[in-house]
Coordinates of C-alpha atoms in Angstrom, one line a residue:
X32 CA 0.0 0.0 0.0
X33 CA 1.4 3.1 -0.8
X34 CA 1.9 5.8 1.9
X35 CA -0.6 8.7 1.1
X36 CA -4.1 7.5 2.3
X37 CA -6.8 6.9 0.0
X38 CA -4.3 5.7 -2.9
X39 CA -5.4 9.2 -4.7
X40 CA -6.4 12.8 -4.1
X41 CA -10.2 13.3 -3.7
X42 CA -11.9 15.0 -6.4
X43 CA -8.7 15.4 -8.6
X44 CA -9.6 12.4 -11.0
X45 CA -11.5 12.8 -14.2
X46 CA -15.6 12.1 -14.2
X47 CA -16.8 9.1 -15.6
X48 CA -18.2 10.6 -18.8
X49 CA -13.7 11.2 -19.2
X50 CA -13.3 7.7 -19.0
X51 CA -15.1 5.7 -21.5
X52 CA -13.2 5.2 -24.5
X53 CA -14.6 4.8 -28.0
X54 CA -13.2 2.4 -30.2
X55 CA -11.5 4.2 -33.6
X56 CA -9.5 4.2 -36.3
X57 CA -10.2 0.2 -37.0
X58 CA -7.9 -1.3 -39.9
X59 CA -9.4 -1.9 -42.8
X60 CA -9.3 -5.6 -44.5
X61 CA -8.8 -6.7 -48.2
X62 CA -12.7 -8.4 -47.3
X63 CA -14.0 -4.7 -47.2
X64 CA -12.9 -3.9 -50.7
X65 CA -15.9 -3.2 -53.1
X66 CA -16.4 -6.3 -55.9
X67 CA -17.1 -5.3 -59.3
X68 CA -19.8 -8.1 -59.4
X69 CA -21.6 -6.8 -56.4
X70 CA -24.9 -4.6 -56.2
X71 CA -24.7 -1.5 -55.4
X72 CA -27.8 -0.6 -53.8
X73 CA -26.5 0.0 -50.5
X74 CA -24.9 -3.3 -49.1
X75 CA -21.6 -4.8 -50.0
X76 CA -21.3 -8.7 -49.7
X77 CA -17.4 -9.9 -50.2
X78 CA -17.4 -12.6 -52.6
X79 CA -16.0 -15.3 -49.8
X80 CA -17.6 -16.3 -47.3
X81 CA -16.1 -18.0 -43.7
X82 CA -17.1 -21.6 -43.2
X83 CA -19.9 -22.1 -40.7
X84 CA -18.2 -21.3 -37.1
X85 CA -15.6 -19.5 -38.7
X86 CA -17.1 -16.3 -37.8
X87 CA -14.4 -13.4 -38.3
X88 CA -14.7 -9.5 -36.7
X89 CA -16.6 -7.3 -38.7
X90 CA -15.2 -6.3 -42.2
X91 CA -12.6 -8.8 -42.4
X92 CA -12.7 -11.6 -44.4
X93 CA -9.3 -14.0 -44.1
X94 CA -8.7 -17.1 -46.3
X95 CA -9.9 -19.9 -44.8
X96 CA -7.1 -22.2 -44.7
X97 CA -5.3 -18.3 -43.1
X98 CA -5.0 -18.2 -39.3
X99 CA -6.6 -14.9 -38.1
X100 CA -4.4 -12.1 -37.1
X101 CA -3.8 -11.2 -34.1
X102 CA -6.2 -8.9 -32.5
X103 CA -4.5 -5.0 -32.7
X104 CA -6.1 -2.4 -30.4
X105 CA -7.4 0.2 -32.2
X106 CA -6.5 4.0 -31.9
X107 CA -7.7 5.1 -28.5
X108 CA -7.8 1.5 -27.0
X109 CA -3.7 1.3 -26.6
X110 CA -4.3 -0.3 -22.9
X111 CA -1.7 -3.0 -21.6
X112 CA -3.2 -5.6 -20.3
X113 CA -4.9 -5.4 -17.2
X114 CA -5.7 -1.8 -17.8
X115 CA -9.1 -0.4 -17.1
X116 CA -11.2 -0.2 -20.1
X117 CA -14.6 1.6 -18.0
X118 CA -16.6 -0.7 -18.7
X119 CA -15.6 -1.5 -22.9
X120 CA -15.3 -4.8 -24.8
X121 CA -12.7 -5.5 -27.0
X122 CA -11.8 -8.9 -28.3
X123 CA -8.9 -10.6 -26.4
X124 CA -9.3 -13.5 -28.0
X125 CA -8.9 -12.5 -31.1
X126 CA -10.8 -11.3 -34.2
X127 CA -14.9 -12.7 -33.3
X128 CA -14.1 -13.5 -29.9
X129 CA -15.9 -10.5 -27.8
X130 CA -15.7 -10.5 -24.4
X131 CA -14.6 -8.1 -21.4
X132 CA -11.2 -6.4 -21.3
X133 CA -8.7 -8.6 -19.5
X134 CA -7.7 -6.0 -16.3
X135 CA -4.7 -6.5 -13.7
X136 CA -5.6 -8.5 -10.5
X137 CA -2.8 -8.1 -7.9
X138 CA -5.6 -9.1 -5.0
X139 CA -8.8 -10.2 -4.5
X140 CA -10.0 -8.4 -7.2
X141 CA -9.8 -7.4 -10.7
X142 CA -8.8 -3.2 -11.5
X143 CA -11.7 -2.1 -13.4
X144 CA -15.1 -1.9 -12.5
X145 CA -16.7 -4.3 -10.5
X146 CA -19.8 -6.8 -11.3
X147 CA -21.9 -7.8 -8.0
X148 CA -20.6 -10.8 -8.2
X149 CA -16.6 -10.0 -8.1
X150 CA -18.0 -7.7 -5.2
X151 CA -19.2 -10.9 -3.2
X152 CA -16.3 -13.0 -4.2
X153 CA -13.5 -10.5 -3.0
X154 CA -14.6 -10.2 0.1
X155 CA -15.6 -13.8 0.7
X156 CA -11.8 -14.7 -1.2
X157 CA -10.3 -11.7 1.5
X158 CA -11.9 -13.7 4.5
X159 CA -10.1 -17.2 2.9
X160 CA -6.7 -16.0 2.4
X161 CA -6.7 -13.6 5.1
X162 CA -8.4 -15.5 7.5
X163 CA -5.1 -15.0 10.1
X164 CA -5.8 -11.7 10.2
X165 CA -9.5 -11.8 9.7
X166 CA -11.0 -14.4 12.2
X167 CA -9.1 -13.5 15.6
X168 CA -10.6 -9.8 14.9
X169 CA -13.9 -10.7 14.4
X170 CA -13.6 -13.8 16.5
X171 CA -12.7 -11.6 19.4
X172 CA -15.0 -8.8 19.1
X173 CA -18.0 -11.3 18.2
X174 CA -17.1 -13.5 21.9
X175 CA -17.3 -9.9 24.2
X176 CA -19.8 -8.8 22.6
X177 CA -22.2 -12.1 23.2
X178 CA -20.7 -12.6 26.6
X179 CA -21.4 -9.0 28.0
X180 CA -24.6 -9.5 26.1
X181 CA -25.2 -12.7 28.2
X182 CA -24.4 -11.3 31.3
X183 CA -26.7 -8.1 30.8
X184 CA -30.0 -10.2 29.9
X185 CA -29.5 -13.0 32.8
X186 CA -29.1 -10.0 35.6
X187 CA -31.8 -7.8 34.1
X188 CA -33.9 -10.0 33.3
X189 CA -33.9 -12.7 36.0
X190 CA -36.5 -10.7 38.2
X191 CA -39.1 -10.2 35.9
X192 CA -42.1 -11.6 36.9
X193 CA -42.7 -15.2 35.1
X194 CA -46.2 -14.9 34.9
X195 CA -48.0 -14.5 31.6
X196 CA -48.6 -10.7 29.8
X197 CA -53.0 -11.2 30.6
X198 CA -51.8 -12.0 34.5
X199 CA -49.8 -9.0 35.1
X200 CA -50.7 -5.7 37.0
X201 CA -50.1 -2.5 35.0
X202 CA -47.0 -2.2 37.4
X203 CA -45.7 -5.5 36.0
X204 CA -45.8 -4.8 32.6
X205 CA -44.2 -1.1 32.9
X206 CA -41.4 -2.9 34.8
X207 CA -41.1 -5.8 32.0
X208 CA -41.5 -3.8 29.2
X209 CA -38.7 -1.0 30.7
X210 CA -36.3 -3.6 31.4
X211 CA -36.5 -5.1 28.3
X212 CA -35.9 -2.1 26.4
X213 CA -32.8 -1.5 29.0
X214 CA -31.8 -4.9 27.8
X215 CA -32.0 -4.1 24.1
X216 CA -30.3 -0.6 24.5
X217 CA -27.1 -1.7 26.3
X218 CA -27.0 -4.9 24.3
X219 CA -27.4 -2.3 20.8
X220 CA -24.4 0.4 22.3
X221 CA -22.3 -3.2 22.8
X222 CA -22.8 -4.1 19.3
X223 CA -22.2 -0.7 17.9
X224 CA -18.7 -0.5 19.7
X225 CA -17.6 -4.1 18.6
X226 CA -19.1 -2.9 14.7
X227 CA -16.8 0.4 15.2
X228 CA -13.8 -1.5 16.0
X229 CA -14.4 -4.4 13.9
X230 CA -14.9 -1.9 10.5
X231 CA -11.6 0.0 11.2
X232 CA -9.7 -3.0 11.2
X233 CA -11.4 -5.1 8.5
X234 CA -11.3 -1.6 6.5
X235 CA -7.2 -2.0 6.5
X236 CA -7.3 -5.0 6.0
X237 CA -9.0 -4.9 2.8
X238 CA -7.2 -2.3 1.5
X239 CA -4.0 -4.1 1.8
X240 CA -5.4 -7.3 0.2
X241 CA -6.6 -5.2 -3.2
X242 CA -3.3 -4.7 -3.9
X243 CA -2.3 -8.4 -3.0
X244 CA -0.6 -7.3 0.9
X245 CA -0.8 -9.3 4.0
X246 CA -1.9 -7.4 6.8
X247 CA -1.5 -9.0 10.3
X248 CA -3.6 -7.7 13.3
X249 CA -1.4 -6.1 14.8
X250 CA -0.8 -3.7 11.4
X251 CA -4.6 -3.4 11.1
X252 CA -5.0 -1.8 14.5
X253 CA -1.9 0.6 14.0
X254 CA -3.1 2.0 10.7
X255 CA -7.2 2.1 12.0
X256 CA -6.2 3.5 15.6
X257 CA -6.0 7.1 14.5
X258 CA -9.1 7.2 13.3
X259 CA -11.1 5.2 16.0
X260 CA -12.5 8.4 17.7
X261 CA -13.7 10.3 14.1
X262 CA -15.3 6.7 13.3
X263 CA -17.1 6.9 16.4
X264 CA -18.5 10.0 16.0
X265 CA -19.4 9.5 12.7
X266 CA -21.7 6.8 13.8
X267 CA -22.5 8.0 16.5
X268 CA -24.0 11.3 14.5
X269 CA -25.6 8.2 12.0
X270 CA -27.7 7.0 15.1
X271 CA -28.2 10.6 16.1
X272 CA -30.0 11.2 12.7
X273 CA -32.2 8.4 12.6
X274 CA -33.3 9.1 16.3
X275 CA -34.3 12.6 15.4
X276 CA -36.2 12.0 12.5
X277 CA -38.2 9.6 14.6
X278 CA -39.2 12.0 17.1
X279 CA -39.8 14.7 14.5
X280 CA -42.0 12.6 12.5
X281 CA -43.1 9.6 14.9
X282 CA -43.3 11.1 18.3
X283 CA -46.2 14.0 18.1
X284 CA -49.0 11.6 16.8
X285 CA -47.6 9.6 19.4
X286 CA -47.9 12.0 22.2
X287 CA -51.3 13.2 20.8
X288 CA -53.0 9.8 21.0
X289 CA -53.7 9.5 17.0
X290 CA -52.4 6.2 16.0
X291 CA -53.1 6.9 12.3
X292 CA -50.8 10.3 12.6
X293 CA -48.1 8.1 14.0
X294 CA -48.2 5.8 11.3
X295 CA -48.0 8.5 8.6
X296 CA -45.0 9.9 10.6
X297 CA -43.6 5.9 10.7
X298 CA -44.4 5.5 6.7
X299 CA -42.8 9.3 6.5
X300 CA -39.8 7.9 8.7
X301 CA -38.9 4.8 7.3
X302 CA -38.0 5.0 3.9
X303 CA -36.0 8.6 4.7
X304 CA -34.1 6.4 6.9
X305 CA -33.4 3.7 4.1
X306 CA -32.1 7.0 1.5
X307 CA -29.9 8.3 4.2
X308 CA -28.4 4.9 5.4
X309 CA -27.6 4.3 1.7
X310 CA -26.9 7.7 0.7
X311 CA -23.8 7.9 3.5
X312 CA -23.2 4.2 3.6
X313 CA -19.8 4.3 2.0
X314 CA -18.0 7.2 4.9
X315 CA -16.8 5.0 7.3
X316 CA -14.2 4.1 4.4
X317 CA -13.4 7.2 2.9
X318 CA -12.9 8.4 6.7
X319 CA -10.4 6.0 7.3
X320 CA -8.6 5.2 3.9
X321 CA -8.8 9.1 2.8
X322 CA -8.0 9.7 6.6
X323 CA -10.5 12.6 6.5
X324 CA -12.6 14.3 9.0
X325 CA -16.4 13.1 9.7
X326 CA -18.1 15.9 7.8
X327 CA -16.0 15.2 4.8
X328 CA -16.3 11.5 5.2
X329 CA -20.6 12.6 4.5
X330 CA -19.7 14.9 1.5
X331 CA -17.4 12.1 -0.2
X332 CA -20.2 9.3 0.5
X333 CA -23.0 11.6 -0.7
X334 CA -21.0 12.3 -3.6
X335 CA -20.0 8.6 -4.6
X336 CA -23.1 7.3 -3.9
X337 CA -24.9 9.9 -6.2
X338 CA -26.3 8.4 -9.6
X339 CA -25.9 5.0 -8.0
X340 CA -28.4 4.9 -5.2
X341 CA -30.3 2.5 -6.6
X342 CA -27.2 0.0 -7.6
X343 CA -25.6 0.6 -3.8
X344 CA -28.8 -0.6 -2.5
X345 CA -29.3 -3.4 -4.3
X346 CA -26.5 -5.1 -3.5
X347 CA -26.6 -3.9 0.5
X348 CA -30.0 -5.2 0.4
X349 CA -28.4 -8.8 -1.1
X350 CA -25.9 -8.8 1.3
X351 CA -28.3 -8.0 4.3
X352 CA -30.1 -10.9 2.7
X353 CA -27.4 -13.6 2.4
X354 CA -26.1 -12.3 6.4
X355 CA -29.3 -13.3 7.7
X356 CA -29.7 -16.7 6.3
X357 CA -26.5 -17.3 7.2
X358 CA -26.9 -16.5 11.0
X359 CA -30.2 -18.2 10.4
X360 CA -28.5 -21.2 9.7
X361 CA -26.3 -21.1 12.3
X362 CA -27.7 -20.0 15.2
X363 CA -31.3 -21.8 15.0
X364 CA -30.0 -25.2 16.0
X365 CA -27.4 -24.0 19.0
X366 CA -30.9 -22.2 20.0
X367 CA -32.9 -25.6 20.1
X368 CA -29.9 -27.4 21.7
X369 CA -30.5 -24.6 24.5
X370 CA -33.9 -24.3 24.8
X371 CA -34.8 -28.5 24.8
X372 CA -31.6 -29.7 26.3
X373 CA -31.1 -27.2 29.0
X374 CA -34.1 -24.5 29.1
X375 CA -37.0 -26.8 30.0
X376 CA -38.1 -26.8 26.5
X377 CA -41.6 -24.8 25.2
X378 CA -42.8 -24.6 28.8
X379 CA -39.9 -22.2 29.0
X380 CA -40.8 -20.2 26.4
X381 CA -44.7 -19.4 27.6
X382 CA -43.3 -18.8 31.0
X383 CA -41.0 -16.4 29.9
X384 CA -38.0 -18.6 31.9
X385 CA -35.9 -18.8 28.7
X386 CA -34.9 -15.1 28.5
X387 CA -32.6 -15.5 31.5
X388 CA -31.9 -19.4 31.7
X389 CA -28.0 -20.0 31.5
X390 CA -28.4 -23.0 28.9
X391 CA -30.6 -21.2 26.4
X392 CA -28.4 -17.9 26.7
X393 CA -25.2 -19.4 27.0
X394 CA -26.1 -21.9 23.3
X395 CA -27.5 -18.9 21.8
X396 CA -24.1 -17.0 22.3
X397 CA -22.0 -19.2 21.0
X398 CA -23.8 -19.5 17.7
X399 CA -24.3 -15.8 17.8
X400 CA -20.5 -15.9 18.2
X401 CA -19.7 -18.3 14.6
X402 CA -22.2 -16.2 12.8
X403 CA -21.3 -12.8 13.4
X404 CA -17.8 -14.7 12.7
X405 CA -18.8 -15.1 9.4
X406 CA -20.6 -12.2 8.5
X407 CA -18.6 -9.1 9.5
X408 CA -16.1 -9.6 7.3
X409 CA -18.9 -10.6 4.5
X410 CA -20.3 -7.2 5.1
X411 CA -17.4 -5.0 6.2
X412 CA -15.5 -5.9 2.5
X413 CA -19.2 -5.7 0.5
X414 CA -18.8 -1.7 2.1
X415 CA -15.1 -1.3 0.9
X416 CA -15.3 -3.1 -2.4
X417 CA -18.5 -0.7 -3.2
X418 CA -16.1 2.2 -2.4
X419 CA -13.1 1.0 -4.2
X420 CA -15.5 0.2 -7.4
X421 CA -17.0 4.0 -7.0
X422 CA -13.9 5.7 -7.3
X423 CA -12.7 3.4 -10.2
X424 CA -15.8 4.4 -12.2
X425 CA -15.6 8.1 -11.4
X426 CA -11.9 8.9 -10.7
X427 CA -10.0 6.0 -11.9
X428 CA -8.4 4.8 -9.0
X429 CA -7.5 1.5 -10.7
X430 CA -4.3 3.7 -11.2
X431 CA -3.5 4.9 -8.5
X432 CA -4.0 1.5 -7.3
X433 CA -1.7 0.0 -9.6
X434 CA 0.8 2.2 -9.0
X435 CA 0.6 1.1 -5.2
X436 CA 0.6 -2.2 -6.2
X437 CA 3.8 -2.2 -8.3
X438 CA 2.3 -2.4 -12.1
X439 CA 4.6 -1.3 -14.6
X440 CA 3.1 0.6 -17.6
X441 CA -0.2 0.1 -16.5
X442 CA -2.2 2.2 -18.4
X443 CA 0.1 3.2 -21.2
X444 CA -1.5 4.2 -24.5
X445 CA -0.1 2.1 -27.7
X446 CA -0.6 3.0 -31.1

């Protein structure tokens, strides 16, 4: 990784209208040539045709017992190989043989603009080979987190009363319902503080492995250390947001007793929330790879995300998707081996004794533990890969990134 942050200057690179390239100046063929026995009312047919599946590139027709040439970029289209192409086809193959520009791949992932797929398959290949550096971070944040979280639900919640909602006194079910939202808040600030730490140091760690680098933990929490605090307040301000808009929409049908004003306010509330989250889901990297402040951290996701709101979510939506099965998957049976082997089985569960029994907790933790294993990593690199694939399409970063990576002439134009 090279040393200035960010791998390039915000804002200094060209748009993405500067970096398609058009095809031109394509060399003509012998096969274009105009036959004196051919009609001229418009179309020019060559008087040899390929064999069937001998398909040539338009305008050239070789021999067919001739090899065809090799393919020669045309004017414009000079890239080495490995060079972005923004999104082009060209035929490297050969003459006929379409298909996308080959592009440089020092890490997990290619140097050009990325499909949803290479998106998924970098940070899933990250999680494989770095797995040294990846696992004991997220292994270690995921086991405080679920053992704090333990310990807060079976001391706040082991005096509630056990009897069902219809037996209990209005005092009761202030109590219950106070300390379970107690429960949820401290459990939600733990998680939050385990996610800040998590991101910093998966965020390094990603960086290093685009340009093929091995980052050990020790490295990861020396490069994300600095910018901890800012990280903190930036999601910290995120939360603050979403809380506000709440009250200012939610709260005074609430307070006024009109159910259907709180749910416009809700309807209002909701998919604001959604626009923001995406609209400023890629600041946590640009504040720690560009090493800027929080406020510009907002301006640089706003202005990355703009145009592609609609792409961003899609694939955050997929990867909230593919998360939750995935915790589904493997946290559901720790949770029955809890509840029927040591929580006294559905009898538990219409008492309310399962909430604070050690056997259900203490199983439920320890699959919450593999899965949030699994997944933070899954969805930490999905965030950086969609930031690293924004600022290849709209400042060409591959660059800068080959450059830290080592490339010679990557990039050079050829005639």
């Amino acid at each position: 990784m090279n040393d200035s942050p960010g791998w390039a200057t915000p804002g200094s690179s060209p748009s993405d209208g500067d970096r398609q390239g058009t095809p031109a100046g394509q060399p003509a063929t012998d096969g274009g040539a105009q036959q004196p026995d051919q009609p001229t009312g418009g179309r020019k047919w060559s008087a040899e045709q390929p064999p069937p599946g001998q398909w040539s590139s338009p305008g050239a027709t070789p021999p067919v017992d001739t090899p065809p040439p090799a393919a020669q970029p045309a004017a414009g289209w000079g890239q080495q190989p490995g060079t972005s192409y923004g999104g082009q086809y060209s035929y490297p193959g050969g003459p006929g043989q379409w298909g996308p520009a080959a592009a440089a791949k020092p890490g997990v992932i290619p140097l050009r603009p990325l499909g949803l797929g290479e998106i998924l398959d970098g940070s899933v290949a990250t999680m494989r080979t770095h797995w040294r550096s990846v696992v004991p971070i997220t292994l270690v944040v995921a086991t405080v987190i679920q053992v704090i979280s333990v310990l807060v639900q079976k001391f706040m919640l082991s005096d509630l009363p056990l009897s069902s909602t219809e037996d209990m006194t209005a005092e009761e079910a202030i109590d219950s319902l106070g300390s379970t939202l107690a429960v949820s808040v401290v459990n939600q600030f733990i998680q939050v503080l385990g996610t800040i730490v998590v991101t910093a140091m998966l965020t390094m760690i990603f960086s290093r492995a685009i340009l093929g680098q091995h980052s050990s933990v020790s490295d990861a929490w020396r490069d994300a250390r600095p910018q901890l605090l800012r990280l903190a307040g930036l999601t910290l301000l995120l939360a603050l947001g979403i809380i506000l808009l709440g009250a200012v929409l939610v709260l005074p049908g609430a307070l006024a007793g009109s159910v259907g004003l709180a749910v416009v306010g809700f309807v209002a509330w909701l998919p604001l929330i959604i626009w923001l989250g995406i609209k400023f889901s890629l600041a946590s990297p640009a504040l720690m790879l560009e090493k800027s402040t929080v406020v510009k951290a907002f301006a640089r996701s706003s202005k990355l995300v703009g145009g592609s709101w609609w792409r961003i979510f899609g694939i955050t939506v997929l990867t909230s998707l593919i998360a939750f099965m995935v915790a589904l998957m493997v946290v559901a049976p720790f949770q029955m081996i809890g509840l029927f082997a040591f929580g006294g089985g559905l009898d538990s569960l219409e008492d309310g004794s399962a909430q604070s029994a050690w056997g259900p907790l203490i199983f439920s933790g320890i699959g919450l533990i593999i899965a949030q294993t699994i997944i933070m990593p899954i969805q930490s690199g999905v965030t950086v890969l969609l930031y690293v694939d924004q600022r290849i399409r709209r400042e060409g970063l591959d660059l800068e990134l080959a450059r830290a990576a080592g490339i010679e002439n990557y990039g050079t134009t050829g005639g």
